[in-house]
């Protein structure tokens, strides 16, 4: 039997927290709480499977349009998670990185993110990117802006920008291309997530709401990924 190929970078759109909570007769925020526990299950499963990098879409640049109380809840839960889960990330050997735009993001959230990034910077088992205040278009625009600034300041010359130079200006210059993108809860769209990095990603759309998934769900997705033939534009 062929050995299972493990995708190096798995990106996850954890959709359906709100609908799950409403279905259970709970507040939408209870869905995010349940979602956080599931996120940790996926992180543990990712380490166990030998995935090198996982990216989670936790708050998009468009999520600011949600009700002020839900935005507040999501900002606060982000802080709590970074604080409470730090020992577990360390123990698992997981390096935590924040990927996103600074503008508008709560200073207290940024400060917790800086702390956990610092604490886990030498962890090598897996990298977990928390995409908070993240938008794919914003990331591309911010990279272009940085390139223009670099050119104006004389730090960049030449008439053509290479892929490598462009990627260096992105939020996480070391992020690998996404091999597998998973979205839960029945929606089949990208919603502005990692637009540049998913160019050749395999995609899996699941009907289950995020809180209804677990370690086995990730294992099944990896099995499914192994049934795909990736050609990257070749024959
Ligand atoms: C999408 O479900 C989920 C989110 C916008 C937030 C996800 C956040 C967590 C799982 C908490 C963990 C946070 C961190 C920082 C680790 P939805 O609310 O759009 O669900 P719906 O489509 O059913 O309304």
Coordinates of N, CA and C and ligand atoms in Angstrom, one line a residue:
X1 N 0.8 -1.2 0.0 CA 0.0 0.0 0.0 C 0.9 1.3 0.0
X2 N 0.5 2.3 -0.8 CA 1.2 3.5 -0.9 C 1.2 4.2 0.5
X3 N 2.3 4.8 0.8 CA 2.3 5.6 2.1 C 1.5 6.9 1.9
X4 N 0.8 7.2 3.0 CA 0.0 8.4 3.0 C 0.8 9.7 2.8
X5 N 0.4 10.5 1.8 CA 1.2 11.8 1.6 C 0.5 12.8 2.5
X6 N 1.3 13.5 3.4 CA 0.8 14.4 4.3 C 1.0 15.8 3.7
X7 N -0.1 16.6 3.5 CA 0.0 18.0 3.0 C 0.9 18.8 4.0
X8 N 1.7 19.6 3.4 CA 2.6 20.4 4.3 C 1.9 21.5 5.0
X9 N 1.0 22.2 4.2 CA 0.3 23.3 4.7 C -1.2 23.1 4.5
X10 N -1.9 23.1 5.6 CA -3.4 22.9 5.6 C -4.0 24.2 6.1
X11 N -4.9 24.8 5.3 CA -5.6 26.1 5.7 C -7.0 25.7 6.0
X12 N -7.6 26.4 7.0 CA -8.9 26.0 7.5 C -9.8 27.2 7.6
X13 N -11.0 27.2 7.0 CA -12.0 28.2 7.2 C -13.0 27.5 8.1
X14 N -13.0 27.9 9.4 CA -13.8 27.3 10.4 C -15.2 27.9 10.4
X15 N -16.0 27.5 9.5 CA -17.3 28.2 9.3 C -18.5 27.4 10.0
X16 N -19.5 28.1 10.5 CA -20.7 27.5 11.0 C -20.9 27.5 12.5
X17 N -20.0 28.3 13.2 CA -20.1 28.4 14.6 C -21.4 28.9 15.1
X18 N -21.8 30.1 14.4 CA -23.0 30.8 14.8 C -24.2 29.9 14.5
X19 N -24.3 29.3 13.3 CA -25.5 28.5 13.0 C -25.6 27.3 13.9
X20 N -24.4 26.7 14.3 CA -24.4 25.5 15.2 C -25.0 25.9 16.5
X21 N -24.6 27.1 17.0 CA -25.1 27.5 18.3 C -26.6 27.8 18.3
X22 N -27.1 28.4 17.2 CA -28.5 28.7 17.1 C -29.3 27.4 17.1
X23 N -28.8 26.5 16.3 CA -29.4 25.1 16.2 C -29.5 24.5 17.6
X24 N -28.5 24.7 18.4 CA -28.5 24.1 19.8 C -29.3 25.0 20.8
X25 N -29.9 26.1 20.3 CA -30.6 26.9 21.2 C -29.7 27.8 22.1
X26 N -28.5 28.1 21.6 CA -27.5 28.8 22.4 C -27.2 30.2 21.7
X27 N -26.5 31.0 22.4 CA -26.1 32.3 21.8 C -25.0 32.0 20.8
X28 N -24.9 32.8 19.7 CA -23.9 32.6 18.7 C -22.5 32.5 19.3
X29 N -22.2 33.2 20.4 CA -20.9 33.2 21.0 C -20.5 31.8 21.5
X30 N -21.5 31.1 21.9 CA -21.3 29.7 22.4 C -20.7 28.9 21.3
X31 N -21.0 29.2 20.1 CA -20.5 28.5 18.9 C -19.0 28.7 18.8
X32 N -18.6 30.0 19.1 CA -17.1 30.3 19.0 C -16.4 29.6 20.1
X33 N -17.0 29.5 21.3 CA -16.4 28.8 22.4 C -16.1 27.4 22.1
X34 N -17.2 26.7 21.5 CA -17.1 25.3 21.1 C -16.0 25.2 20.0
X35 N -16.0 26.2 19.1 CA -15.1 26.2 18.0 C -13.7 26.2 18.4
X36 N -13.4 26.9 19.5 CA -12.0 27.0 20.0 C -11.5 25.6 20.5
X37 N -12.4 24.9 21.1 CA -12.0 23.5 21.6 C -11.7 22.6 20.4
X38 N -12.5 22.8 19.4 CA -12.3 22.0 18.2 C -11.0 22.4 17.5
X39 N -10.7 23.7 17.5 CA -9.5 24.1 16.9 C -8.3 23.4 17.5
X40 N -8.3 23.3 18.8 CA -7.2 22.6 19.5 C -7.1 21.2 19.2
X41 N -8.3 20.5 18.9 CA -8.3 19.1 18.5 C -7.6 19.0 17.1
X42 N -7.9 20.0 16.2 CA -7.3 19.9 14.9 C -5.7 20.2 15.0
X43 N -5.3 21.1 15.9 CA -3.9 21.3 16.1 C -3.2 20.1 16.6
X44 N -3.8 19.4 17.6 CA -3.2 18.2 18.1 C -3.1 17.1 17.0
X45 N -4.2 17.0 16.2 CA -4.2 16.0 15.2 C -3.2 16.3 14.1
X46 N -3.1 17.6 13.8 CA -2.1 18.1 12.8 C -0.7 17.7 13.2
X47 N -0.3 17.9 14.5 CA 1.0 17.5 15.0 C 1.2 16.0 14.8
X48 N 0.1 15.3 15.3 CA 0.2 13.8 15.2 C 0.4 13.3 13.8
X49 N -0.3 14.0 12.8 CA -0.1 13.5 11.4 C 1.2 13.9 10.8
X50 N 1.8 14.9 11.4 CA 3.1 15.4 10.8 C 2.9 16.5 9.8
X51 N 1.8 17.3 9.9 CA 1.6 18.4 9.1 C 2.6 19.5 9.5
X52 N 3.2 20.3 8.6 CA 4.2 21.3 9.0 C 3.6 22.6 9.4
X53 N 2.5 22.9 8.8 CA 1.9 24.3 9.0 C 0.4 24.2 8.8
X54 N -0.3 24.9 9.7 CA -1.7 25.0 9.6 C -2.1 26.5 9.8
X55 N -3.1 26.9 9.0 CA -3.5 28.3 9.1 C -5.0 28.3 9.4
X56 N -5.4 29.1 10.4 CA -6.8 29.2 10.8 C -7.3 30.6 10.6
X57 N -8.5 30.7 9.9 CA -9.1 32.0 9.7 C -10.0 32.3 10.9
X58 N -9.4 33.1 11.8 CA -10.2 33.3 13.0 C -10.9 34.7 13.0
X59 N -10.5 35.7 12.3 CA -11.2 36.9 12.2 C -10.8 37.6 10.9
X60 N -11.8 37.9 10.0 CA -11.4 38.5 8.8 C -11.6 40.0 8.8
X61 N -11.0 40.7 7.9 CA -11.1 42.1 7.8 C -12.5 42.6 7.6
X62 N -13.4 41.6 7.2 CA -14.8 41.9 7.0 C -15.6 41.7 8.3
X63 N -15.0 40.9 9.2 CA -15.8 40.5 10.4 C -16.1 41.7 11.4
X64 N -15.4 42.9 11.1 CA -15.7 44.1 11.9 C -17.1 44.5 11.7
X65 N -17.8 44.1 10.6 CA -19.2 44.5 10.4 C -20.2 43.7 11.2
X66 N -19.7 42.7 12.0 CA -20.6 42.0 12.9 C -21.0 42.8 14.1
X67 N -22.0 42.4 14.8 CA -22.5 43.2 15.9 C -21.3 43.5 16.9
X68 N -21.4 44.7 17.5 CA -20.3 45.1 18.4 C -20.0 44.1 19.5
X69 N -21.1 43.4 20.0 CA -20.9 42.5 21.1 C -20.2 41.2 20.6
X70 N -20.5 40.8 19.3 CA -19.8 39.6 18.8 C -18.3 39.9 18.5
X71 N -18.1 41.2 18.0 CA -16.7 41.6 17.7 C -15.9 41.6 19.0
X72 N -16.5 42.2 20.1 CA -15.9 42.2 21.4 C -15.6 40.8 21.9
X73 N -16.6 39.9 21.7 CA -16.4 38.6 22.2 C -15.2 37.9 21.5
X74 N -15.1 38.1 20.2 CA -14.1 37.4 19.4 C -12.7 38.0 19.7
X75 N -12.6 39.3 20.0 CA -11.3 39.9 20.4 C -10.9 39.4 21.8
X76 N -11.9 39.3 22.7 CA -11.6 38.9 24.0 C -11.2 37.4 24.1
X77 N -11.9 36.6 23.3 CA -11.6 35.1 23.3 C -10.2 34.9 22.6
X78 N -9.9 35.7 21.7 CA -8.5 35.6 21.1 C -7.5 35.8 22.1
X79 N -7.6 36.8 23.0 CA -6.7 37.1 24.0 C -6.6 35.9 25.0
X80 N -7.8 35.4 25.4 CA -7.9 34.4 26.4 C -7.2 33.1 25.9
X81 N -7.5 32.8 24.6 CA -6.9 31.6 24.0 C -5.4 31.7 24.0
X82 N -4.8 32.8 23.6 CA -3.4 32.9 23.5 C -2.8 32.7 24.9
X83 N -3.5 33.3 25.9 CA -3.0 33.1 27.3 C -3.1 31.7 27.8
X84 N -4.3 31.2 27.7 CA -4.6 29.9 28.3 C -4.0 28.7 27.6
X85 N -3.8 28.8 26.3 CA -3.3 27.7 25.5 C -1.8 27.7 25.3
X86 N -1.2 28.8 25.7 CA 0.3 28.9 25.5 C 1.1 27.7 26.0
X87 N 0.8 27.2 27.2 CA 1.6 26.0 27.7 C 1.4 24.8 26.8
X88 N 0.1 24.7 26.3 CA -0.1 23.5 25.4 C 0.6 23.6 24.1
X89 N 0.6 24.8 23.5 CA 1.4 25.0 22.3 C 2.8 24.6 22.5
X90 N 3.4 25.1 23.6 CA 4.8 24.9 23.9 C 5.0 23.4 24.0
X91 N 4.2 22.7 24.8 CA 4.3 21.3 25.0 C 4.3 20.5 23.7
X92 N 3.4 21.0 22.8 CA 3.2 20.3 21.5 C 4.3 20.6 20.5
X93 N 5.1 21.6 20.9 CA 6.2 22.1 20.0 C 5.6 22.9 18.8
X94 N 4.6 23.6 19.0 CA 3.9 24.4 18.0 C 4.3 25.8 18.1
X95 N 4.8 26.3 17.0 CA 5.1 27.7 16.8 C 3.9 28.5 16.4
X96 N 3.5 29.5 17.2 CA 2.3 30.3 16.9 C 2.7 31.6 16.2
X97 N 2.0 31.9 15.1 CA 2.3 33.1 14.4 C 1.0 33.8 14.1
X98 N 1.0 35.2 14.2 CA -0.1 35.9 13.8 C 0.0 36.4 12.4
X99 N -1.0 36.3 11.6 CA -1.0 36.8 10.3 C -2.2 37.7 10.1
X100 N -1.9 39.0 9.7 CA -3.0 39.9 9.5 C -2.5 41.3 9.5
X101 N -3.5 42.2 9.5 CA -3.3 43.7 9.4 C -3.4 44.3 10.8
X102 N -2.4 45.2 11.1 CA -2.4 45.9 12.4 C -3.5 46.8 12.6
X103 N -3.8 47.6 11.6 CA -4.9 48.7 11.7 C -6.2 48.1 12.3
X104 N -6.7 48.7 13.3 CA -8.0 48.4 13.9 C -7.9 47.2 14.9
X105 N -6.9 46.4 14.8 CA -6.8 45.2 15.7 C -6.5 45.8 17.1
X106 N -7.2 45.2 18.1 CA -7.1 45.7 19.5 C -5.6 45.6 19.9
X107 N -5.1 46.6 20.6 CA -3.7 46.6 21.1 C -3.5 45.5 22.0
X108 N -4.5 45.2 22.9 CA -4.3 44.1 23.9 C -4.2 42.8 23.2
X109 N -4.9 42.6 22.0 CA -4.8 41.3 21.3 C -3.4 41.2 20.7
X110 N -3.0 42.3 20.1 CA -1.6 42.3 19.5 C -0.6 42.0 20.5
X111 N -0.8 42.5 21.7 CA 0.2 42.3 22.8 C 0.3 40.8 23.2
X112 N -0.9 40.2 23.3 CA -1.0 38.7 23.6 C -0.3 37.9 22.5
X113 N -0.6 38.4 21.2 CA -0.1 37.6 20.1 C 1.5 37.7 20.1
X114 N 2.0 38.9 20.4 CA 3.4 39.1 20.4 C 4.0 38.2 21.5
X115 N 3.3 38.1 22.7 CA 3.9 37.3 23.7 C 4.0 35.8 23.3
X116 N 2.9 35.3 22.7 CA 2.9 33.9 22.4 C 3.8 33.6 21.2
X117 N 4.0 34.6 20.3 CA 4.9 34.4 19.2 C 6.3 34.3 19.8
X118 N 6.6 35.1 20.7 CA 7.9 35.1 21.4 C 8.2 33.8 22.1
X119 N 7.2 33.4 22.9 CA 7.3 32.2 23.7 C 7.5 31.0 22.9
X120 N 6.9 30.9 21.7 CA 7.0 29.6 20.9 C 7.9 29.7 19.7
X121 N 8.7 30.8 19.7 CA 9.5 31.0 18.5 C 10.5 29.9 18.2
X122 N 10.9 29.1 19.2 CA 11.9 28.0 18.9 C 11.2 26.7 18.7
X123 N 9.9 26.6 18.7 CA 9.2 25.4 18.5 C 9.2 25.0 17.0
X124 N 9.4 23.7 16.7 CA 9.7 23.3 15.3 C 8.8 22.2 14.8
X125 N 7.9 21.6 15.7 CA 7.1 20.5 15.2 C 6.1 21.0 14.1
X126 N 5.4 22.1 14.4 CA 4.5 22.6 13.4 C 4.3 24.1 13.7
X127 N 3.9 24.8 12.6 CA 3.6 26.3 12.8 C 2.1 26.4 12.6
X128 N 1.5 27.2 13.6 CA 0.1 27.5 13.5 C 0.0 29.0 13.2
X129 N -0.6 29.4 12.1 CA -0.9 30.8 11.8 C -2.3 31.1 12.2
X130 N -2.4 32.1 13.1 CA -3.8 32.6 13.4 C -4.0 33.8 12.5
X131 N -4.9 33.7 11.6 CA -5.2 34.8 10.7 C -6.3 35.7 11.3
X132 N -5.9 36.7 12.0 CA -6.8 37.6 12.8 C -6.7 39.0 12.2
X133 N -7.8 39.6 11.9 CA -7.9 40.8 11.1 C -7.1 40.6 9.8
X134 N -7.5 39.5 9.1 CA -6.8 39.1 7.9 C -7.8 39.2 6.7
X135 N -7.3 39.6 5.6 CA -8.0 39.6 4.3 C -7.0 39.3 3.2
X136 N -7.3 38.5 2.3 CA -6.3 38.2 1.2 C -6.1 39.4 0.3
X137 N -7.1 40.2 0.1 CA -6.9 41.4 -0.8 C -6.1 42.4 0.0
X138 N -6.4 42.6 1.3 CA -5.6 43.5 2.1 C -4.1 43.1 2.1
X139 N -3.9 41.8 2.2 CA -2.5 41.3 2.3 C -1.8 41.7 1.0
X140 N -2.4 41.5 -0.1 CA -1.8 41.8 -1.4 C -1.6 43.3 -1.6
X141 N -2.6 44.1 -1.2 CA -2.4 45.5 -1.3 C -1.3 46.0 -0.4
X142 N -1.3 45.5 0.8 CA -0.2 45.9 1.8 C 1.2 45.5 1.3
X143 N 1.3 44.4 0.6 CA 2.6 44.0 0.0 C 3.0 44.9 -1.1
X144 N 2.0 45.3 -1.9 CA 2.3 46.2 -3.1 C 2.7 47.6 -2.5
X145 N 2.0 48.0 -1.5 CA 2.3 49.3 -0.8 C 3.8 49.3 -0.3
X146 N 4.1 48.1 0.3 CA 5.5 48.0 0.9 C 6.5 48.1 -0.2
X147 N 6.2 47.4 -1.3 CA 7.2 47.4 -2.4 C 7.4 48.8 -3.0
X148 N 6.2 49.5 -3.1 CA 6.3 50.9 -3.6 C 7.2 51.8 -2.7
X149 N 6.9 51.6 -1.4 CA 7.7 52.4 -0.4 C 9.2 52.0 -0.5
X150 N 9.5 50.7 -0.6 CA 10.8 50.2 -0.7 C 11.5 50.8 -2.0
X151 N 10.7 50.9 -3.1 CA 11.3 51.4 -4.3 C 11.6 52.9 -4.1
X152 N 10.6 53.6 -3.5 CA 10.8 55.1 -3.3 C 12.0 55.4 -2.4
X153 N 12.2 54.5 -1.4 CA 13.3 54.7 -0.5 C 14.7 54.1 -1.0
X154 N 14.6 53.6 -2.2 CA 15.8 53.1 -2.9 C 16.2 51.7 -2.4
X155 N 15.3 51.1 -1.7 CA 15.7 49.7 -1.2 C 15.4 48.6 -2.2
X156 N 14.7 49.0 -3.3 CA 14.3 48.1 -4.3 C 14.5 48.7 -5.6
X157 N 15.3 48.1 -6.5 CA 15.4 48.6 -7.9 C 15.1 47.6 -8.9
X158 N 15.1 47.9 -10.1 CA 14.7 46.9 -11.2 C 13.3 47.2 -11.6
X159 N 13.0 46.7 -12.8 CA 11.7 47.1 -13.4 C 10.7 46.0 -13.2
X160 N 11.1 44.8 -12.8 CA 10.2 43.7 -12.6 C 10.2 43.2 -11.2
X161 N 9.1 42.9 -10.6 CA 9.0 42.3 -9.2 C 8.9 40.8 -9.4
X162 N 9.8 40.1 -8.7 CA 9.8 38.6 -8.8 C 8.8 38.1 -7.7
X163 N 8.4 36.8 -7.9 CA 7.5 36.2 -6.9 C 8.1 36.2 -5.5
X164 N 9.4 35.9 -5.5 CA 10.2 35.9 -4.2 C 10.2 37.2 -3.6
X165 N 10.4 38.3 -4.3 CA 10.4 39.6 -3.7 C 9.0 40.0 -3.2
X166 N 8.0 39.6 -4.0 CA 6.7 39.9 -3.6 C 6.3 39.2 -2.3
X167 N 6.6 37.9 -2.2 CA 6.3 37.1 -1.0 C 7.0 37.6 0.2
X168 N 8.2 38.2 0.0 CA 8.9 38.8 1.1 C 8.2 39.9 1.8
X169 N 7.3 40.5 1.1 CA 6.5 41.7 1.6 C 5.2 41.3 2.2
X170 N 4.9 40.0 2.1 CA 3.6 39.6 2.7 C 3.6 39.5 4.2
X171 N 2.5 39.3 4.8 CA 2.4 39.3 6.3 C 3.4 38.3 6.9
X172 N 3.3 37.0 6.3 CA 4.3 36.0 6.8 C 5.1 35.6 5.6
X173 N 6.3 36.1 5.5 CA 7.1 35.8 4.3 C 7.5 34.4 4.2
X174 N 7.5 33.7 5.4 CA 7.9 32.3 5.3 C 6.8 31.3 5.1
X175 N 5.6 31.8 4.9 CA 4.4 30.9 4.8 C 4.6 30.0 3.5
X176 N 4.3 28.7 3.6 CA 4.4 27.9 2.5 C 3.1 28.0 1.6
X177 N 3.2 27.6 0.3 CA 1.9 27.6 -0.4 C 1.0 26.6 0.3
X178 N -0.3 26.9 0.2 CA -1.3 26.0 0.8 C -1.5 24.7 -0.1
X179 N -1.4 23.6 0.6 CA -1.6 22.3 -0.2 C -3.1 21.9 -0.1
X180 N -3.7 22.2 1.0 CA -5.1 21.7 1.2 C -5.8 22.8 2.0
X181 N -6.9 23.2 1.4 CA -7.8 24.2 2.0 C -9.1 23.5 2.4
X182 N -9.5 23.6 3.6 CA -10.7 22.9 4.1 C -11.7 24.0 4.6
X183 N -13.0 23.9 4.2 CA -14.0 24.8 4.7 C -15.2 24.0 5.2
X184 N -15.6 24.3 6.4 CA -16.8 23.6 6.9 C -18.1 24.3 6.7
X185 N -19.1 23.6 7.0 CA -20.5 24.2 7.0 C -21.2 24.5 5.7
X186 N -20.8 23.8 4.7 CA -21.6 23.8 3.4 C -21.3 24.9 2.4
X187 N -20.7 26.0 2.9 CA -20.5 27.1 1.9 C -19.3 26.7 1.0
X188 N -19.4 27.0 -0.3 CA -18.3 26.6 -1.2 C -17.7 27.9 -1.7
X189 N -17.0 28.6 -0.9 CA -16.3 29.8 -1.4 C -15.1 30.1 -0.5
X190 N -14.2 31.0 -1.0 CA -12.9 31.3 -0.4 C -13.0 32.4 0.6
X191 N -13.9 33.3 0.5 CA -14.1 34.4 1.4 C -12.8 35.2 1.7
X192 N -12.1 35.4 0.7 CA -10.9 36.3 0.8 C -9.8 35.7 1.7
X193 N -9.7 34.4 1.8 CA -8.7 33.8 2.6 C -7.4 33.4 1.8
X194 N -6.3 33.8 2.2 CA -5.0 33.4 1.6 C -5.0 33.3 0.1
X195 N -5.5 34.4 -0.6 CA -5.8 34.4 -2.0 C -4.5 34.0 -2.8
X196 N -3.4 34.6 -2.4 CA -2.1 34.3 -3.1 C -1.6 32.9 -2.8
X197 N -1.8 32.4 -1.6 CA -1.1 31.2 -1.2 C -1.9 29.9 -1.6
X198 N -3.2 30.1 -2.0 CA -4.0 28.9 -2.4 C -4.0 28.6 -3.9
X199 N -3.1 29.3 -4.6 CA -3.1 29.2 -6.1 C -3.3 27.7 -6.6
X200 N -2.6 26.8 -6.0 CA -2.7 25.4 -6.4 C -3.2 24.5 -5.3
X201 N -3.9 25.0 -4.4 CA -4.4 24.2 -3.2 C -5.5 23.3 -3.7
X202 N -5.5 22.1 -3.1 CA -6.7 21.2 -3.3 C -7.7 21.7 -2.3
X203 N -9.0 21.6 -2.6 CA -10.0 22.2 -1.7 C -11.0 21.1 -1.3
X204 N -11.4 21.1 0.0 CA -12.4 20.2 0.5 C -13.5 21.0 1.2
X205 N -14.7 20.9 0.8 CA -15.8 21.6 1.4 C -16.6 20.5 2.2
X206 N -16.8 20.8 3.5 CA -17.5 19.8 4.3 C -18.9 20.4 4.7
X207 N -19.9 19.5 4.8 CA -21.2 20.0 5.3 C -21.3 20.2 6.8
X208 N -20.5 19.5 7.5 CA -20.5 19.7 9.0 C -20.2 21.1 9.4
X209 N -20.9 21.6 10.5 CA -20.5 22.9 11.1 C -19.2 22.6 11.8
X210 N -18.4 23.7 11.9 CA -17.0 23.5 12.5 C -17.1 22.8 13.9
X211 N -18.0 23.2 14.8 CA -18.0 22.6 16.1 C -18.3 21.1 16.1
X212 N -18.9 20.6 15.0 CA -19.2 19.2 14.9 C -18.1 18.4 14.3
X213 N -16.9 19.0 14.0 CA -15.8 18.2 13.4 C -14.8 17.9 14.6
X214 N -13.9 17.0 14.2 CA -12.9 16.6 15.2 C -11.6 16.1 14.5
X215 N -10.8 15.4 15.3 CA -9.5 14.8 14.7 C -9.8 13.9 13.5
X216 N -10.8 13.1 13.6 CA -11.1 12.2 12.5 C -11.5 12.9 11.2
X217 N -12.1 14.1 11.4 CA -12.5 14.8 10.2 C -11.2 15.2 9.5
X218 N -10.2 15.7 10.2 CA -8.9 16.1 9.6 C -8.3 14.9 8.9
X219 N -8.3 13.7 9.6 CA -7.7 12.5 9.0 C -8.4 12.1 7.7
X220 N -9.8 12.2 7.7 CA -10.5 11.9 6.5 C -10.2 12.9 5.3
X221 N -10.0 14.2 5.7 CA -9.6 15.1 4.7 C -8.2 14.8 4.1
X222 N -7.3 14.4 4.9 CA -6.0 14.0 4.5 C -6.1 12.7 3.5
X223 N -7.0 11.8 3.9 CA -7.2 10.6 3.1 C -7.7 11.0 1.7
X224 N -8.7 12.0 1.7 CA -9.3 12.5 0.5 C -8.2 13.2 -0.4
X225 N -7.4 13.9 0.3 CA -6.3 14.7 -0.4 C -5.4 13.7 -1.2
X226 N -5.2 12.5 -0.6 CA -4.4 11.5 -1.2 C -5.0 10.9 -2.5
X227 N -6.3 11.1 -2.7 CA -7.0 10.6 -3.9 C -6.9 11.6 -5.0
X228 N -6.4 12.8 -4.7 CA -6.3 13.8 -5.8 C -5.0 13.7 -6.5
X229 N -5.0 14.1 -7.8 CA -3.8 14.2 -8.6 C -3.4 15.6 -8.8
X230 N -2.3 16.0 -8.3 CA -1.9 17.4 -8.4 C -1.0 17.6 -9.6
X231 N -1.3 18.5 -10.5 CA -0.5 18.6 -11.7 C 0.2 20.0 -11.8
X232 N -0.2 20.9 -11.0 CA 0.4 22.3 -11.0 C 0.5 22.8 -12.5
X233 N -0.5 22.6 -13.2 CA -0.5 23.1 -14.6 C 0.2 22.3 -15.6
X234 N 0.8 21.2 -15.2 CA 1.5 20.3 -16.1 C 0.5 19.2 -16.6
X235 N 1.0 18.4 -17.6 CA 0.1 17.4 -18.2 C -0.3 16.3 -17.1
Ligands
LIG1 C1 -17.1 31.4 11.5 O1 -18.3 31.0 12.0 C2 -16.1 31.6 12.7 C3 -15.5 32.7 13.0 C4 -15.7 34.0 12.3 C5 -14.7 32.8 14.2 C6 -13.9 31.6 14.5 C7 -13.3 31.8 15.9 C8 -13.0 30.7 16.7 C9 -13.2 29.3 16.4 C10 -12.5 31.1 18.1 C11 -11.0 30.8 18.1 C12 -10.3 32.1 18.0 C13 -8.9 32.2 18.0 C14 -8.2 33.5 17.9 C15 -8.0 31.0 18.1 P1 -19.5 32.0 11.8 O2 -19.7 32.8 13.0 O3 -19.4 32.8 10.5 O4 -20.7 31.0 11.7 P2 -22.1 31.2 10.8 O5 -21.7 31.2 9.4 O6 -22.9 30.0 11.2 O7 -22.7 32.5 11.3

